XYZ file of N, CA and C in Angstrom:
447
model
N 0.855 -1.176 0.000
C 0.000 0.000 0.000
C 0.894 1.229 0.000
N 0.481 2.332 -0.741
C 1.426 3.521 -0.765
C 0.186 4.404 -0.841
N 0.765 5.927 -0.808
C -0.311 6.766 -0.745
C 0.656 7.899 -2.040
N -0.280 8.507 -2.963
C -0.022 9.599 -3.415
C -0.391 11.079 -4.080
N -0.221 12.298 -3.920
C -1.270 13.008 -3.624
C -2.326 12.771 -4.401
N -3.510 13.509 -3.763
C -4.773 13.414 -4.943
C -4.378 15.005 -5.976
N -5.217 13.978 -7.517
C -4.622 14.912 -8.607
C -6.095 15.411 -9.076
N -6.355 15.877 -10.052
C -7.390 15.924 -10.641
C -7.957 15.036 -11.497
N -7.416 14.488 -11.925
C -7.719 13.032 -12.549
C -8.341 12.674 -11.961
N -8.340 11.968 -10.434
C -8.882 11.525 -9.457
C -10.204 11.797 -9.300
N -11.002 12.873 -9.610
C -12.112 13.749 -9.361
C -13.173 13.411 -9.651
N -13.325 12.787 -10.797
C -14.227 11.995 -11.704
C -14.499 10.203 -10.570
N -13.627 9.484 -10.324
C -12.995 8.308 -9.605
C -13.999 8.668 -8.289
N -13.208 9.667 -7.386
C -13.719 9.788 -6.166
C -15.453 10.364 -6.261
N -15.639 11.564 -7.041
C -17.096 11.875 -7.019
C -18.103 10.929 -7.598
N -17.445 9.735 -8.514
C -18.741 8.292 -8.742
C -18.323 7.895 -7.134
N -17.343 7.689 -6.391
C -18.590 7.004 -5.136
C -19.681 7.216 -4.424
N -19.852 8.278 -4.874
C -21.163 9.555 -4.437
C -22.242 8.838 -4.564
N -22.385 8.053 -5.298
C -23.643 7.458 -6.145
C -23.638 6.183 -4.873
N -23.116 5.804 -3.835
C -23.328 4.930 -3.114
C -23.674 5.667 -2.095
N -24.585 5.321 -1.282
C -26.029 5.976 -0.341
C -24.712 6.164 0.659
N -24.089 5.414 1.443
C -23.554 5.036 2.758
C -22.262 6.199 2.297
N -21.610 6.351 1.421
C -20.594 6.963 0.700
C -21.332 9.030 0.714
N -22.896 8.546 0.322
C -23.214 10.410 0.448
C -23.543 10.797 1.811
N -23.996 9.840 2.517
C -24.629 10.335 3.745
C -23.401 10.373 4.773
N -22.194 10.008 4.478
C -21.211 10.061 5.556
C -19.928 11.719 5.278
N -19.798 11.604 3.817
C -19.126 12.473 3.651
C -19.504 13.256 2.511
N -19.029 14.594 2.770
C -19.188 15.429 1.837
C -18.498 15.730 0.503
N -19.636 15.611 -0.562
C -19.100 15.719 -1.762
C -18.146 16.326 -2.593
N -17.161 15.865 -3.192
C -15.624 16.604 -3.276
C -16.291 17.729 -4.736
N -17.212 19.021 -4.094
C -17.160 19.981 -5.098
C -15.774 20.959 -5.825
N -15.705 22.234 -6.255
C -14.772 22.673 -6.443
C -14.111 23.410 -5.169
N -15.258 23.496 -4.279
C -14.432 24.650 -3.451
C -13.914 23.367 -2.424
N -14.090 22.167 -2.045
C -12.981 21.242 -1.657
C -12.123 20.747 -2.315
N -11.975 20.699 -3.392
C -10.726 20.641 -4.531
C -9.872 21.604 -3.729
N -10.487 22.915 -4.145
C -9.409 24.368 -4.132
C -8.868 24.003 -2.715
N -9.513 23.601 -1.978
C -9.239 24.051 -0.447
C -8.026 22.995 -0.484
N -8.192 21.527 -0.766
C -6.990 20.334 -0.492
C -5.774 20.933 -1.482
N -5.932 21.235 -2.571
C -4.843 21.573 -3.334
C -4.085 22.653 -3.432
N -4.845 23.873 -2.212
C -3.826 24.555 -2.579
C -2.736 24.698 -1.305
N -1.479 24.810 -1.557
C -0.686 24.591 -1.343
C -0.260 25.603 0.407
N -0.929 26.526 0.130
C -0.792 27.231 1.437
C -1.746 26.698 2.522
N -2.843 26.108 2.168
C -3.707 25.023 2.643
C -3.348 24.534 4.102
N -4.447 24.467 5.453
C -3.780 23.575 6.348
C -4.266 21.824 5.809
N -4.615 21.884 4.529
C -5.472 20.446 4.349
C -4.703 19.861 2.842
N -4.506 18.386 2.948
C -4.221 17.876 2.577
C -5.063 16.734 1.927
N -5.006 15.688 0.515
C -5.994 14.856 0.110
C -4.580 14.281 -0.670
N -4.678 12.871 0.071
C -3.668 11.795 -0.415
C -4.560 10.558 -0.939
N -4.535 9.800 -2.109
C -5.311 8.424 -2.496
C -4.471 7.710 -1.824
N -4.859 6.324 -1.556
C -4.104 4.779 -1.295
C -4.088 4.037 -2.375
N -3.279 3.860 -2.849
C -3.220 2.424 -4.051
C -1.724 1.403 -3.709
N -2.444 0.522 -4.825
C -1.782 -0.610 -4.260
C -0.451 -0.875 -5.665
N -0.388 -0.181 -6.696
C 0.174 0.636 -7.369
C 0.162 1.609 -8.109
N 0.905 2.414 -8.367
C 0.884 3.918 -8.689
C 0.004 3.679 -10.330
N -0.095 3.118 -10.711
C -1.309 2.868 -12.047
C -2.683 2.804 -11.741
N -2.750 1.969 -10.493
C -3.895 1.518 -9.940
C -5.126 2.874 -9.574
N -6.522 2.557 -9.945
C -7.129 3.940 -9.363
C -7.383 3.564 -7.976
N -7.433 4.472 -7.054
C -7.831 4.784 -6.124
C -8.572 3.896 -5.224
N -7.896 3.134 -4.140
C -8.523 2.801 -2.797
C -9.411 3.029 -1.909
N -8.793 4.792 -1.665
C -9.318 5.031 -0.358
C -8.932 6.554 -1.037
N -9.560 7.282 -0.568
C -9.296 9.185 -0.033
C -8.933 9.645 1.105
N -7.697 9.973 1.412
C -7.707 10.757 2.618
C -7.397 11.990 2.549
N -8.093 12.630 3.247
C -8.296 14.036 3.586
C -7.657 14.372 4.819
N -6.889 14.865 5.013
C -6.330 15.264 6.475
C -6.072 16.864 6.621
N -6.403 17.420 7.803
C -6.212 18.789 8.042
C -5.073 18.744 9.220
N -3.803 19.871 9.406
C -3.202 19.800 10.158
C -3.968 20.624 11.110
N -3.375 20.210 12.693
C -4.425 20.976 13.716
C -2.929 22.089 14.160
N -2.994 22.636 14.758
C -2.191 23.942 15.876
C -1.244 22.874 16.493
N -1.486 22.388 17.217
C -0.510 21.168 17.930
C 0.150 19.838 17.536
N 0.160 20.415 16.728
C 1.131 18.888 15.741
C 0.479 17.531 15.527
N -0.674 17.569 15.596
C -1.460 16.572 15.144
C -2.385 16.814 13.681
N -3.185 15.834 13.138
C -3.882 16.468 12.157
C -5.190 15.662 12.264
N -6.071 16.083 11.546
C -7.921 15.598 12.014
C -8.026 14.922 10.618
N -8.111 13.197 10.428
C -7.897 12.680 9.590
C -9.516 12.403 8.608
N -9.685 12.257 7.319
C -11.258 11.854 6.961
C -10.666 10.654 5.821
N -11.456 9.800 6.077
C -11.077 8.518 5.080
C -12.257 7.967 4.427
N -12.374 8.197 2.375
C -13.501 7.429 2.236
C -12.950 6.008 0.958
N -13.596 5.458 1.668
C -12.611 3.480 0.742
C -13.440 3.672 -0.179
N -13.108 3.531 -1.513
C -13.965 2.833 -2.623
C -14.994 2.037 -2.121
N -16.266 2.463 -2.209
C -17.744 1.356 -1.951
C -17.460 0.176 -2.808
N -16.797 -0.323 -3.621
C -16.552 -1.472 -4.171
C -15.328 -2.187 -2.818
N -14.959 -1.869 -2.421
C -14.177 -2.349 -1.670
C -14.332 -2.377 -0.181
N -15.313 -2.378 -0.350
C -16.216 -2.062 1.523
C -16.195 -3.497 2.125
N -16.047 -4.082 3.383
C -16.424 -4.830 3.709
C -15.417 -6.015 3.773
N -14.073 -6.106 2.691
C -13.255 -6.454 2.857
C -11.880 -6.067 4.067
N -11.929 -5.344 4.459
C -10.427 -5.064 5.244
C -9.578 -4.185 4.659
N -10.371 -3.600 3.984
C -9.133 -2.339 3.182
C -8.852 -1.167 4.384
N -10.333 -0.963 4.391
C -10.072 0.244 5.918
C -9.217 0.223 6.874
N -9.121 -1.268 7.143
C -8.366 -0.978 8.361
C -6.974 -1.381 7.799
N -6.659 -1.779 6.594
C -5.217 -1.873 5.870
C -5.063 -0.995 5.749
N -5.558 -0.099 4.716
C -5.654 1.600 4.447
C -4.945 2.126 5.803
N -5.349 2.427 6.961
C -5.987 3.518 8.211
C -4.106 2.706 9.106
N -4.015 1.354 8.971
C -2.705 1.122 9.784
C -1.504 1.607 8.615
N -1.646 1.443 7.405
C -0.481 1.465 6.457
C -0.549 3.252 6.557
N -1.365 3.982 6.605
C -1.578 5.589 6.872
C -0.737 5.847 7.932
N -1.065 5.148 9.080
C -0.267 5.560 10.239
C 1.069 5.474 10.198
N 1.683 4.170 9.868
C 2.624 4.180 9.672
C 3.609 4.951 8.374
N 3.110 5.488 7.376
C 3.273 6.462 6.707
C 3.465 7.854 7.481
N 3.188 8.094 8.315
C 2.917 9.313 8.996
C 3.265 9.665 10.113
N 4.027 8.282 10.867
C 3.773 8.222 12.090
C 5.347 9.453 12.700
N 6.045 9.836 12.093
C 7.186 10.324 12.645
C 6.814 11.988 12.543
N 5.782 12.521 11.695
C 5.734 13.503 10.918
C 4.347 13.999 12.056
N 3.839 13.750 12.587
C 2.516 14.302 13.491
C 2.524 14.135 14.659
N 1.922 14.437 15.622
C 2.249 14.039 17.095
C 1.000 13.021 17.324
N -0.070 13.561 16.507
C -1.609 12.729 16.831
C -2.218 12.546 15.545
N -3.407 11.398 15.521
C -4.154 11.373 14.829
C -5.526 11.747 15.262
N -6.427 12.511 14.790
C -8.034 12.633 15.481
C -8.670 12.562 14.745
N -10.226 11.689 14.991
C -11.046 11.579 13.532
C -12.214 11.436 14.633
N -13.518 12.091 14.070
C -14.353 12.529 14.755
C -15.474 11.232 13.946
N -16.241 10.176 14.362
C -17.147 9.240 13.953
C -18.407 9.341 14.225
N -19.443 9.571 13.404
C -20.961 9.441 13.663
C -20.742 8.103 14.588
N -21.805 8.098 15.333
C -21.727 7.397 16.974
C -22.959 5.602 16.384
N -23.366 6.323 15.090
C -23.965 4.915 14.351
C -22.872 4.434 12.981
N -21.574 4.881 13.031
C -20.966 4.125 11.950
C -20.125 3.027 12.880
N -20.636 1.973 12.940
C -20.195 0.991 13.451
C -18.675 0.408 12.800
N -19.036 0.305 11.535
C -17.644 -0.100 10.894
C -16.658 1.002 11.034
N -16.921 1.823 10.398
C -15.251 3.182 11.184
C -15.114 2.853 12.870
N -16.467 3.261 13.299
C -15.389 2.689 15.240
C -14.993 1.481 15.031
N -15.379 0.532 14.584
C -14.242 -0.749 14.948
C -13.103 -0.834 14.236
N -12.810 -0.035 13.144
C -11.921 0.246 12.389
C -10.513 1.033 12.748
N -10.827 1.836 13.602
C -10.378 2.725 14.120
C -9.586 2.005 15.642
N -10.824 1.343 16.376
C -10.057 0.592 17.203
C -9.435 -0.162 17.045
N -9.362 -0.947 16.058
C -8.308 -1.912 15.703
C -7.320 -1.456 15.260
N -7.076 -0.416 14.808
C -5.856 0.300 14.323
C -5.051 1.107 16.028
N -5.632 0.916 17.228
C -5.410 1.532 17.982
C -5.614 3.091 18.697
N -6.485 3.411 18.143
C -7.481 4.704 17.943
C -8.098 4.489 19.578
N -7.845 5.564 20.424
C -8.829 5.445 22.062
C -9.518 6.531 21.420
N -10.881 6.242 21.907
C -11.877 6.639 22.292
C -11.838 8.014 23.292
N -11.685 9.217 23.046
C -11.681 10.375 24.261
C -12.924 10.836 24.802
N -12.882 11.144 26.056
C -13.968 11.506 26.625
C -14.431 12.988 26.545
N -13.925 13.722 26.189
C -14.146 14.949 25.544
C -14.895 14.993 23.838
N -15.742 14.810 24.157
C -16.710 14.450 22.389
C -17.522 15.379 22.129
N -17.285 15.976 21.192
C -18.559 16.324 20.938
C -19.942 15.922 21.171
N -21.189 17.018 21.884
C -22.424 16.657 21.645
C -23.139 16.911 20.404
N -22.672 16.234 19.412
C -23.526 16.482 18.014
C -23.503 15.050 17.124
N -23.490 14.265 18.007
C -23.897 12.598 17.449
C -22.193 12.010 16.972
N -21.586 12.528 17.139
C -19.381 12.231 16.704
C -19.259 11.634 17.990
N -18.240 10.971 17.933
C -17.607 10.355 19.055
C -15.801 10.794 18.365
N -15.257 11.153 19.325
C -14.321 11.380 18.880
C -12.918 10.841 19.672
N -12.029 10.109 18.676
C -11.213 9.242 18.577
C -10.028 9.891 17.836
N -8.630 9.634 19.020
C -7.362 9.656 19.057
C -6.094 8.960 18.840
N -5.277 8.778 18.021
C -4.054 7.988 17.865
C -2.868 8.711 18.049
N -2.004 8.304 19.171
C -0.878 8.621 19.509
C 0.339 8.992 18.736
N 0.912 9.405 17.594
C 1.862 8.939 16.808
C 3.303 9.510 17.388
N 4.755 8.705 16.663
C 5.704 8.795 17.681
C 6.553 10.499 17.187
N 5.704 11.435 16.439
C 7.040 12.488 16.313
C 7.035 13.230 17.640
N 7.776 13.751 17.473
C 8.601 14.629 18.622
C 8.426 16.456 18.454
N 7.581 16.930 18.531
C 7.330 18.460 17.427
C 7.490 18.995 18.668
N 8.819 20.151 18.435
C 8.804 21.436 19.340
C 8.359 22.742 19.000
């Protein structure tokens, strides 16, 4: 698994998963003004694909925003063709470890009925914080090992 940025090519790829119910109702649709926002370069936000080679289309989407404290607030959506297999949580550990020297934390905020992201998340080692939002999120933390002064 490797990750590399999202291009525009991609755009067409990621906006057909739209057309899967579980895929619109969880995340928001990659219009132009989330294009502009991941790509541009002064940006605190970032949009990396997962593939399994650099020919290959697209796995997974991640979206990550850096936060103030050296962590970043991660969003992950898997190809709906590939749901249900174990990509997520291949995806979400091969991410971490991609990342893990470069952030201090991971945080990803979960509707409190997506059952598959929380167990996804916990298996990747993701705690559960008690500081959550009251707006139906449960929100979930991963430790990572950089060192940011």
């Amino acid at each position: 698994m490797s990750f590399r940025p999202f291009r525009r090519d991609d755009l067409a790829t990621y906006a057909a998963w739209f057309d899967d119910e579980e895929v619109a109702r969880r995340v928001s649709f990659p219009d132009a003004d989330w294009f502009n926002y991941v790509m541009d370069p002064s940006s605190i936000a970032h949009a990396v694909v997962a593939v399994r080679t650099p020919s290959e289309a697209p796995l997974a989407v991640l979206q990550y925003d850096e936060e103030a404290e050296g962590g970043i607030n991660l969003l992950i959506a898997v190809d709906p063709a590939r749901r249900g297999q174990g990509f997520g949580k291949r995806i979400l550990a091969a991410f971490v470890e991609h990342i893990d020297h470069s952030y201090t934390h991971i945080d990803g905020y979960i509707e409190d009925n997506n059952f598959a992201s929380i167990a996804c998340v916990e298996r990747c080692g993701f705690i559960r914080q008690t500081e959550a939002p009251d707006d139906g999120f449960l929100f979930y933390r991963k430790l990572l090992g950089a060192k940011i002064s």
